Short mmCIF file of C-alpha atoms in Angstrom, two decimals:
data_model
loop_
_atom_site.label_atom_id
_atom_site.label_comp_id
_atom_site.label_asym_id
_atom_site.label_seq_id
_atom_site.Cartn_x
_atom_site.Cartn_y
_atom_site.Cartn_z
CA UNK A 549 0.11 0.00 -0.10
CA UNK A 550 1.10 3.52 -0.85
CA UNK A 551 0.59 6.99 0.77
CA UNK A 552 -1.14 8.27 -2.48
CA UNK A 553 -4.27 5.04 -1.58
CA UNK A 554 -5.39 7.32 1.51
CA UNK A 555 -6.11 9.58 -0.20
CA UNK A 556 -8.95 7.40 -1.70
CA UNK A 557 -9.90 5.72 0.63
CA UNK A 558 -13.49 8.71 1.47
CA UNK A 559 -13.85 8.23 5.08
CA UNK A 560 -10.73 9.56 5.98
CA UNK A 561 -11.02 12.38 3.73
CA UNK A 562 -6.92 12.95 4.13
CA UNK A 563 -5.50 16.19 2.58
CA UNK A 564 -2.24 16.47 1.32
CA UNK A 565 -0.83 19.34 3.46
CA UNK A 566 3.45 18.94 1.82
CA UNK A 567 5.03 16.14 0.56
CA UNK A 568 2.73 15.67 -3.01
CA UNK A 569 5.94 14.27 -4.71
CA UNK A 570 6.47 11.47 -2.54
CA UNK A 571 3.27 9.97 -2.64
CA UNK A 572 4.50 6.39 -3.83
CA UNK A 573 6.08 5.85 -0.85
CA UNK A 574 5.04 2.57 0.80
CA UNK A 575 3.11 1.90 3.83
CA UNK A 576 4.13 -0.83 5.90
CA UNK A 577 2.18 -1.00 9.37
CA UNK A 578 0.23 2.04 11.67
CA UNK A 579 1.76 3.74 15.27
CA UNK A 580 0.30 7.05 16.94
CA UNK A 581 2.51 8.70 19.34
CA UNK A 582 3.49 11.54 20.77
CA UNK A 583 6.57 10.99 22.27
CA UNK A 584 8.20 14.02 21.15
CA UNK A 585 11.69 11.30 20.45
CA UNK A 586 9.99 8.21 19.51
CA UNK A 587 12.72 7.75 16.12
CA UNK A 588 14.17 3.67 18.96
CA UNK A 589 10.09 2.75 17.98
CA UNK A 590 10.34 2.54 14.64
CA UNK A 591 11.65 0.35 12.08
CA UNK A 592 11.21 2.20 8.51
CA UNK A 593 8.13 2.81 5.92
CA UNK A 594 5.08 3.70 8.98
CA UNK A 595 2.86 6.68 8.58
CA UNK A 596 2.94 8.11 12.02
CA UNK A 597 -0.04 9.32 13.77
CA UNK A 598 -0.58 12.22 16.00
CA UNK A 599 -2.16 14.14 17.69
CA UNK A 600 1.05 17.14 18.73
CA UNK A 601 1.27 16.81 22.48
CA UNK A 602 4.91 16.62 22.34
CA UNK A 603 4.54 20.04 21.34
CA UNK A 604 5.39 23.09 23.01
CA UNK A 605 6.81 25.31 20.87
CA UNK A 606 7.75 25.16 16.67
CA UNK A 607 11.97 24.35 18.03
CA UNK A 608 9.64 20.37 18.99
CA UNK A 609 8.91 20.12 15.07
CA UNK A 610 12.25 19.62 14.14
CA UNK A 611 13.02 17.89 16.69
CA UNK A 612 10.35 15.46 16.59
CA UNK A 613 9.86 15.03 11.97
CA UNK A 614 14.30 14.70 11.84
CA UNK A 615 12.73 11.88 14.68
CA UNK A 616 10.88 10.32 11.79
CA UNK A 617 12.40 11.03 8.83
CA UNK A 618 15.85 8.83 10.97
CA UNK A 619 13.83 6.84 11.23
CA UNK A 620 12.71 6.61 7.32
CA UNK A 621 9.20 6.39 8.09
CA UNK A 622 7.24 7.62 5.37
CA UNK A 623 4.27 9.87 6.05
CA UNK A 624 3.08 12.23 8.69
CA UNK A 625 -0.59 12.33 9.73
CA UNK A 626 -1.28 15.52 12.66
CA UNK A 627 -4.19 17.09 13.44
CA UNK A 628 -3.64 19.46 17.11
CA UNK A 629 -6.81 19.73 18.81
CA UNK A 630 -6.38 22.35 20.82
CA UNK A 631 -4.78 24.76 18.13
CA UNK A 632 -7.21 23.35 15.82
CA UNK A 633 -4.91 23.23 12.94
CA UNK A 634 -1.26 21.72 11.98
CA UNK A 635 1.14 24.46 13.15
CA UNK A 636 3.08 25.95 10.74
CA UNK A 637 6.62 25.37 11.90
CA UNK A 638 5.27 21.14 11.37
CA UNK A 639 4.75 22.49 7.76
CA UNK A 640 7.90 23.76 7.79
CA UNK A 641 9.76 20.71 9.46
CA UNK A 642 8.86 18.82 7.16
CA UNK A 643 9.18 20.32 3.80
CA UNK A 644 12.69 20.36 4.48
CA UNK A 645 12.74 16.99 5.79
CA UNK A 646 11.19 16.16 2.58
CA UNK A 647 8.28 14.19 4.66
CA UNK A 648 5.13 14.20 2.98
CA UNK A 649 2.28 15.50 5.99
CA UNK A 650 -1.72 15.01 6.06
CA UNK A 651 -3.89 17.05 7.68
CA UNK A 652 -6.95 14.33 9.25
CA UNK A 653 -10.48 15.58 9.56
CA UNK A 654 -11.15 17.69 13.24
CA UNK A 655 -14.21 14.64 13.05
CA UNK A 656 -12.16 11.47 12.08
CA UNK A 657 -10.89 9.43 14.61
CA UNK A 658 -7.06 8.17 14.48
CA UNK A 659 -8.70 4.63 15.54
CA UNK A 660 -10.51 5.03 12.19
CA UNK A 661 -7.39 6.03 10.15
CA UNK A 662 -5.93 2.20 11.94
CA UNK A 663 -8.48 0.34 10.91
CA UNK A 664 -8.85 1.45 7.43
CA UNK A 665 -5.68 1.72 6.49
CA UNK A 666 -4.80 -2.06 8.69
CA UNK A 667 -7.58 -3.34 6.59
CA UNK A 668 -6.34 -2.35 3.43
CA UNK A 669 -3.92 -4.09 4.42
CA UNK A 670 -4.82 -7.54 6.54
CA UNK A 671 -5.30 -9.05 2.93
CA UNK A 672 -1.89 -9.40 1.53
CA UNK A 673 0.07 -10.64 4.92
CA UNK A 674 -2.68 -11.90 7.47
CA UNK A 675 -1.15 -15.46 7.65
CA UNK A 676 1.77 -13.90 8.89
CA UNK A 677 1.81 -13.75 12.57
CA UNK A 678 4.76 -11.48 13.10
CA UNK A 679 3.37 -9.12 10.06
CA UNK A 680 -0.32 -9.14 12.43
CA UNK A 681 1.08 -7.91 14.84
CA UNK A 682 3.36 -5.29 13.51
CA UNK A 683 -0.36 -3.48 11.69
CA UNK A 684 -1.26 -4.25 14.96
CA UNK A 685 1.30 -1.84 16.79
CA UNK A 686 -2.14 0.96 17.56
CA UNK A 687 -3.19 -1.73 19.54
CA UNK A 688 -1.30 -0.34 22.74
CA UNK A 689 -2.20 2.97 21.85
CA UNK A 690 -5.36 2.38 22.83
CA UNK A 691 -6.73 -1.34 24.63
CA UNK A 692 -3.20 -2.02 26.04
CA UNK A 693 -0.86 -4.94 25.64
CA UNK A 694 -3.36 -8.00 26.54
CA UNK A 695 -5.23 -7.20 23.25
CA UNK A 696 -1.55 -7.85 21.37
CA UNK A 697 -0.79 -10.86 23.33
CA UNK A 698 -3.50 -12.79 23.01
CA UNK A 699 -2.67 -13.33 19.62
CA UNK A 700 0.87 -14.84 19.80
CA UNK A 701 -1.00 -17.45 23.17
CA UNK A 702 1.41 -18.55 25.94
CA UNK A 703 3.52 -15.74 26.82
CA UNK A 704 3.43 -12.71 30.06
CA UNK A 705 4.89 -8.55 30.07
CA UNK A 706 6.83 -8.44 33.39
CA UNK A 707 8.36 -6.10 35.30
CA UNK A 708 12.07 -6.20 36.57
CA UNK A 709 10.42 -7.42 40.09
CA UNK A 710 8.07 -9.41 39.26
CA UNK A 711 5.67 -7.82 38.83
CA UNK A 712 2.86 -8.58 36.03
CA UNK A 713 2.54 -6.02 33.64
CA UNK A 714 0.26 -7.58 31.37
CA UNK A 715 -1.13 -11.53 29.85
CA UNK A 716 -2.04 -14.52 32.77
CA UNK A 717 -0.02 -15.05 35.44
CA UNK A 718 3.40 -17.75 35.39
CA UNK A 719 4.52 -20.17 37.73
CA UNK A 720 7.11 -18.46 39.30
CA UNK A 721 7.91 -14.86 38.23
CA UNK A 722 9.81 -13.53 40.77
CA UNK A 723 12.01 -16.35 39.20
CA UNK A 724 11.31 -15.58 35.63
CA UNK A 725 12.19 -11.32 36.93
CA UNK A 726 15.78 -13.37 38.51
CA UNK A 727 16.75 -15.06 35.33
CA UNK A 728 16.24 -11.82 34.02
CA UNK A 729 18.22 -10.03 35.71
CA UNK A 730 21.56 -12.38 36.11
CA UNK A 731 21.44 -13.52 32.55
CA UNK A 732 24.31 -12.88 31.17
CA UNK A 733 23.15 -11.68 27.49
CA UNK A 734 19.80 -12.11 26.71
CA UNK A 735 17.39 -13.55 24.71
CA UNK A 736 17.48 -16.11 27.32
CA UNK A 737 16.35 -19.92 28.08
CA UNK A 738 15.01 -20.42 32.06
CA UNK A 739 14.99 -24.55 32.28
CA UNK A 740 12.63 -24.72 35.39
CA UNK A 741 9.50 -22.88 33.28
CA UNK A 742 10.30 -23.58 30.16
CA UNK A 743 9.92 -19.90 29.18
CA UNK A 744 12.56 -18.03 26.84
CA UNK A 745 12.91 -13.66 28.35
CA UNK A 746 13.33 -11.34 25.87
CA UNK A 747 14.22 -7.53 27.08
CA UNK A 748 11.98 -4.77 25.26
CA UNK A 749 13.93 -1.20 25.46
CA UNK A 750 17.27 -0.34 23.54
CA UNK A 751 20.35 -2.48 24.51
CA UNK A 752 21.61 0.65 26.17
CA UNK A 753 19.00 0.88 28.69
CA UNK A 754 19.77 -0.78 32.01
CA UNK A 755 17.57 -4.16 32.65
CA UNK A 756 16.12 -2.55 36.61
CA UNK A 757 15.00 0.16 34.53
CA UNK A 758 12.73 -1.89 31.71
CA UNK A 759 9.59 -4.69 31.24
CA UNK A 760 10.21 -8.18 29.78
CA UNK A 761 8.46 -10.73 27.93
CA UNK A 762 8.14 -14.93 28.43
CA UNK A 763 7.79 -17.24 25.77
CA UNK A 764 7.01 -20.45 25.65
CA UNK A 765 9.90 -22.42 25.14
CA UNK A 766 13.52 -22.34 24.83
CA UNK A 767 14.37 -19.62 21.88
CA UNK A 768 17.30 -22.04 20.83
CA UNK A 769 15.42 -23.86 18.83
CA UNK A 770 12.74 -21.96 17.64
CA UNK A 771 12.50 -21.63 13.94
CA UNK A 772 13.43 -18.20 12.66
CA UNK A 773 9.51 -17.09 12.52
CA UNK A 774 9.61 -17.55 16.15
CA UNK A 775 12.03 -15.45 16.23
CA UNK A 776 10.61 -12.47 14.28
CA UNK A 777 7.29 -12.94 16.12
CA UNK A 778 9.42 -12.13 19.63
CA UNK A 779 11.15 -9.81 18.32
CA UNK A 780 8.07 -7.39 17.13
CA UNK A 781 6.61 -8.12 20.27
CA UNK A 782 9.45 -7.35 22.33
CA UNK A 783 9.12 -3.53 19.66
CA UNK A 784 5.47 -3.31 20.93
CA UNK A 785 6.39 -4.37 24.06
CA UNK A 786 8.91 -1.40 24.60
CA UNK A 787 5.86 1.11 22.65
CA UNK A 788 3.26 0.57 25.13
CA UNK A 789 6.57 0.83 28.39
CA UNK A 790 7.59 4.01 26.55
CA UNK A 791 3.99 5.90 25.74
CA UNK A 792 3.10 5.42 30.52
CA UNK A 793 5.96 6.88 31.17
CA UNK A 794 5.34 9.35 28.49
CA UNK A 795 1.80 9.48 30.05
CA UNK A 796 1.89 9.92 33.46
CA UNK A 797 3.11 13.86 33.40
CA UNK A 798 0.65 13.77 36.24
CA UNK A 799 3.17 11.64 38.51
CA UNK A 800 5.34 14.63 37.95
CA UNK A 801 3.38 17.58 38.70
CA UNK A 802 1.91 15.79 41.68
CA UNK A 803 5.52 15.77 43.47
CA UNK A 804 6.23 19.35 41.74
CA UNK A 805 3.71 20.66 43.47
CA UNK A 806 4.22 19.24 46.15
CA UNK A 807 7.63 20.74 46.19
CA UNK A 808 6.59 24.12 45.32
CA UNK A 809 2.84 24.32 47.37
CA UNK A 810 1.38 24.53 44.51
CA UNK A 811 -2.42 22.80 44.68
CA UNK A 812 -1.46 19.71 43.25
CA UNK A 813 -3.71 17.99 40.02
CA UNK A 814 -5.55 14.36 40.97
CA UNK A 815 -4.72 15.53 44.19
CA UNK A 816 -7.05 11.78 45.96
CA UNK A 817 -3.61 10.04 44.41
CA UNK A 818 -2.10 11.27 48.09
CA UNK A 819 -3.71 10.15 50.69
CA UNK A 820 -2.73 10.64 54.17
CA UNK A 821 -0.88 9.90 55.77
CA UNK A 822 2.01 10.32 52.92
CA UNK A 823 5.65 9.09 52.83
CA UNK A 824 8.29 10.67 51.08
CA UNK A 825 11.24 8.77 49.59
CA UNK A 826 13.83 10.92 47.43
CA UNK A 827 17.06 9.06 45.12
CA UNK A 828 19.64 8.86 44.28
CA UNK A 829 21.81 6.63 41.40
CA UNK A 830 26.48 6.19 41.13
CA UNK A 831 26.71 4.42 38.40
CA UNK A 832 25.15 4.33 34.52
CA UNK A 833 22.05 4.80 35.81
CA UNK A 834 20.75 8.03 34.38
CA UNK A 835 17.65 10.23 36.22
CA UNK A 836 15.03 9.14 34.75
CA UNK A 837 15.59 5.08 34.70
CA UNK A 838 16.80 5.67 38.75
CA UNK A 839 12.08 7.29 38.30
CA UNK A 840 12.13 4.12 36.99
CA UNK A 841 13.25 1.97 39.48
CA UNK A 842 11.86 3.71 41.96
CA UNK A 843 8.48 3.53 40.65
CA UNK A 844 8.63 -0.65 40.41
CA UNK A 845 10.25 -0.22 44.39
CA UNK A 846 8.44 1.82 46.02
CA UNK A 847 5.00 0.07 47.17
CA UNK A 848 1.52 0.66 45.40
CA UNK A 849 -0.36 0.31 42.31
CA UNK A 850 -0.24 3.49 40.82
CA UNK A 851 3.60 5.48 42.61
CA UNK A 852 3.79 9.04 42.07
CA UNK A 853 6.91 9.33 41.29
CA UNK A 854 8.73 12.30 39.83
CA UNK A 855 11.93 13.87 39.81
CA UNK A 856 13.67 17.09 41.51
CA UNK A 857 17.03 18.42 41.02
CA UNK A 858 18.09 15.43 39.08
CA UNK A 859 16.75 13.53 42.38
CA UNK A 860 14.11 10.49 42.20
CA UNK A 861 11.12 11.44 44.57
CA UNK A 862 8.28 9.16 45.31
CA UNK A 863 5.03 10.16 47.90
CA UNK A 864 4.20 6.80 48.92
CA UNK A 865 -0.02 6.73 50.76
CA UNK A 866 2.04 5.06 53.87
CA UNK A 867 -1.54 3.35 55.62
CA UNK A 868 0.16 1.79 58.79
CA UNK A 869 3.06 0.35 55.65
CA UNK A 870 6.73 0.51 56.94
CA UNK A 871 7.61 1.52 53.86
CA UNK A 872 11.35 1.69 53.95
CA UNK A 873 11.36 -2.35 54.61
CA UNK A 874 9.33 -2.90 51.87
CA UNK A 875 11.64 -0.10 50.23
CA UNK A 876 15.32 -1.98 50.49
CA UNK A 877 14.03 -5.65 50.36
CA UNK A 878 13.01 -5.09 46.49
CA UNK A 879 16.16 -3.53 46.89
CA UNK A 880 17.70 -6.46 47.09
CA UNK A 881 15.92 -7.99 44.40
CA UNK A 882 16.49 -5.75 42.00
CA UNK A 883 20.78 -6.29 43.19
CA UNK A 884 22.00 -8.46 40.58
CA UNK A 885 20.15 -5.07 37.80
CA UNK A 886 22.15 -2.98 39.28
CA UNK A 887 26.47 -4.50 39.25
CA UNK A 888 28.57 -1.22 39.38
CA UNK A 889 25.53 1.55 40.72
CA UNK A 890 25.49 2.73 44.14
CA UNK A 891 21.82 3.80 45.25
CA UNK A 892 21.13 5.78 48.00
CA UNK A 893 17.70 6.07 49.55
CA UNK A 894 16.00 8.36 52.68
CA UNK A 895 12.29 8.16 53.27
CA UNK A 896 10.65 10.24 55.59
CA UNK A 897 8.21 10.52 58.19
CA UNK A 898 4.77 10.33 57.50
CA UNK A 899 2.63 13.05 57.06
CA UNK A 900 -0.56 14.98 55.60
CA UNK A 901 -1.46 17.05 52.87
CA UNK A 902 -0.01 20.63 54.62
CA UNK A 903 3.19 19.18 55.56
CA UNK A 904 3.97 17.41 52.29
CA UNK A 905 7.68 19.07 51.04
CA UNK A 906 8.99 19.03 54.90
CA UNK A 907 8.33 15.51 54.28
CA UNK A 908 10.20 15.55 51.00
CA UNK A 909 13.12 18.17 52.28
CA UNK A 910 13.49 15.72 55.15
CA UNK A 911 13.46 12.45 52.68
CA UNK A 912 15.84 14.21 50.10
CA UNK A 913 18.39 14.70 53.86
CA UNK A 914 18.37 11.02 54.54
CA UNK A 915 18.99 10.36 50.85
CA UNK A 916 21.87 12.59 51.15
CA UNK A 917 23.26 10.41 54.49
CA UNK A 918 22.35 7.09 52.97
CA UNK A 919 25.35 8.26 49.99
CA UNK A 920 28.02 8.70 52.39
CA UNK A 921 28.05 5.67 53.78
CA UNK A 922 29.49 2.52 51.83
CA UNK A 923 27.00 0.40 51.22
CA UNK A 924 25.63 -0.24 47.00
CA UNK A 925 22.30 0.15 47.85
CA UNK A 926 21.43 2.05 51.88
CA UNK A 927 18.37 3.37 52.98
CA UNK A 928 18.07 5.98 55.44
CA UNK A 929 15.64 5.98 57.70
CA UNK A 930 13.85 9.99 58.61
CA UNK A 931 14.46 8.67 62.58
CA UNK A 932 18.14 8.87 61.73
CA UNK A 933 17.50 12.57 61.67
CA UNK A 934 16.65 13.03 64.48
CA UNK A 935 20.73 14.14 65.88
CA UNK A 936 23.37 15.74 63.93
CA UNK A 937 23.47 13.71 61.23
CA UNK A 938 20.63 15.82 60.03
CA UNK A 939 23.53 18.78 60.56
CA UNK A 940 26.06 16.23 58.39
CA UNK A 941 23.98 15.15 55.67
CA UNK A 942 22.70 19.74 55.15
CA UNK A 943 26.49 20.10 54.68
CA UNK A 944 27.98 20.52 51.25
CA UNK A 945 30.02 16.96 50.23
CA UNK A 946 33.14 19.82 49.63
CA UNK A 947 33.03 21.58 52.72
CA UNK A 948 32.44 17.88 54.50
CA UNK A 949 35.58 16.18 52.80
CA UNK A 950 38.09 19.89 54.20
CA UNK A 951 36.57 18.26 57.12
CA UNK A 952 38.13 15.33 57.56
CA UNK A 953 41.47 15.11 55.18
CA UNK A 954 42.01 18.39 58.50
CA UNK A 955 41.61 16.28 60.80
CA UNK A 956 42.03 13.13 59.90
CA UNK A 957 45.03 13.03 56.73
CA UNK A 958 48.35 13.57 59.43
CA UNK A 959 46.92 10.52 61.37
CA UNK A 960 46.34 8.94 58.15
CA UNK A 961 49.33 9.19 56.71
CA UNK A 962 51.39 8.23 60.15
CA UNK A 963 49.27 4.59 59.69
CA UNK A 964 50.81 4.41 56.49
CA UNK A 965 54.29 4.70 57.63
CA UNK A 966 53.60 3.41 60.71
CA UNK A 967 51.71 1.48 61.09
CA UNK A 968 50.41 1.96 63.98
CA UNK A 969 47.05 2.09 63.56
CA UNK A 970 46.00 5.48 64.94
CA UNK A 971 43.09 5.97 63.37
CA UNK A 972 41.60 2.40 65.03
CA UNK A 973 42.77 3.60 68.74
CA UNK A 974 41.28 7.03 67.90
CA UNK A 975 37.80 5.29 66.63
CA UNK A 976 37.67 2.88 69.72
CA UNK A 977 38.42 5.28 72.86
CA UNK A 978 35.69 7.90 71.27
CA UNK A 979 33.21 4.72 71.73
CA UNK A 980 34.11 4.15 75.14
CA UNK A 981 33.76 7.70 75.97
CA UNK A 982 36.98 8.20 76.42
CA UNK A 983 37.74 5.23 79.25
CA UNK A 984 41.72 4.33 78.37
CA UNK A 985 40.35 1.21 79.97
CA UNK A 986 38.11 -0.22 78.10
CA UNK A 987 39.53 0.65 75.45
CA UNK A 988 43.33 -0.85 76.22
CA UNK A 989 40.89 -4.33 76.45
CA UNK A 990 38.59 -3.60 72.79
CA UNK A 991 42.28 -3.09 70.77
CA UNK A 992 43.51 -5.44 73.31
CA UNK A 993 46.32 -3.21 74.53
CA UNK A 994 48.27 -2.75 78.22
CA UNK A 995 46.69 1.03 78.98
CA UNK A 996 50.54 2.30 78.90
CA UNK A 997 50.19 1.82 75.20
CA UNK A 998 46.72 3.62 74.75
CA UNK A 999 48.02 6.49 76.23
CA UNK A 1000 51.20 7.13 74.45
CA UNK A 1001 48.97 6.51 70.18
CA UNK A 1002 46.78 9.28 72.21
CA UNK A 1003 49.66 10.76 73.02
CA UNK A 1004 49.94 10.69 68.89
CA UNK A 1005 47.71 11.46 67.93
CA UNK A 1006 47.43 14.70 69.85
CA UNK A 1007 50.48 15.27 68.73
CA UNK A 1008 49.92 14.70 64.75
CA UNK A 1009 46.92 17.18 65.00
CA UNK A 1010 47.07 20.36 67.30
CA UNK A 1011 44.10 18.68 69.08
CA UNK A 1012 43.42 18.02 73.04
CA UNK A 1013 41.08 14.95 73.47
CA UNK A 1014 40.50 16.57 76.99
CA UNK A 1015 38.65 18.80 75.48
CA UNK A 1016 35.07 18.54 74.51
CA UNK A 1017 35.34 20.51 71.48
CA UNK A 1018 38.18 18.58 69.89
CA UNK A 1019 36.33 15.54 70.46
CA UNK A 1020 33.32 16.31 69.02
CA UNK A 1021 35.42 17.93 65.61
CA UNK A 1022 37.41 14.06 65.32
CA UNK A 1023 33.92 12.41 66.02
CA UNK A 1024 32.18 14.65 63.66
CA UNK A 1025 35.14 13.38 61.24
CA UNK A 1026 34.55 10.08 61.70
CA UNK A 1027 31.41 10.06 60.98
CA UNK A 1028 31.50 12.01 57.91
#
């Protein structure tokens, strides 16, 4: 089928806006999208339908059309219901990239366009299951994934935490998720369940921020046709995954409003009391991917998760649940997929609608404290902020680092040269409240040896461990 055929469909009444000399391009399937950069989910020769939800200004049109052209899209059909027209900047971008552009009448639904095109396409290739999945990509835009999975048979879509996204409940979803996270490469066969698992997003997406498809049988024994079908199915699920991330804009708006003190949209999603969870990552996880991981590990069927200055923040109705423990357990399950990434999380105490900003600040302070600890995955509860650690968590990293270096570097240097163990002695001395006897017992030393080491610490640092002020400084330096 060619683009020119669209003009012969009386029920569509499409009008060519630009690209009249490119109407002999073939169409293989139809995709509806409102992502500003859908290129990674397109395979070429699509007719793309869009309601221009992605457009916030003229510059967006250039980015959107460039992505379509780069993916080999055959043509674009659009209408902006809010504007009541096709924007001039979109027309200009299509001309620059030689992208045929059609105007969809206001009273013609995108689903109608899709159904008409699919009806024309289906006659020639209805027996090819992979092509059938191609042509039904539009189902994920309206009816969800289950309609597509029904065409495939025994198939499941799951999250990396073992949550069933679509399809029937597998025998052991946790085991499938563990196999997906820990597989040396994908696709991977899970012998115990005789299922093969596939990632759905591009290869550079961390598995902990992805979904996966589980299909019956051993992928190594599949014929080429089943491999092709699995690839098409993964592409469909990937498109739905991206659409859902883009569509849940309300979550970001709720988090932003809670922090700024504005009235949030969908206030019913903030049932009182609410616990705030803040998360940061050091490693390959990007902020958007960290937000996805956080949404997976916090309790709740539809969590409210957004980004504040590159930090992921979730607002979770607590309902008496130990949110910190639930998050810790979920992250423990995801640990195989977090290799090379340090995740720090802070959890606030419960707060009502008027205390949301305070809860977020409390969670962010706790997150900063978690980031100072060596554990690959660290969760700090709000209770720990009731002491001196709240002060430390709010101090900039460079200030804390300078404070520690100034006090403890002389001791570290001396220990490296002489093997004197002064830093350990200092920690033990302070932990025992300056008791020479208890410190000596814990270190298995004579009291005079402890006195000698403490004197050496004082000589090297110019501090006096009999003074409370100096003891406090050393205590804080060791903590940071």
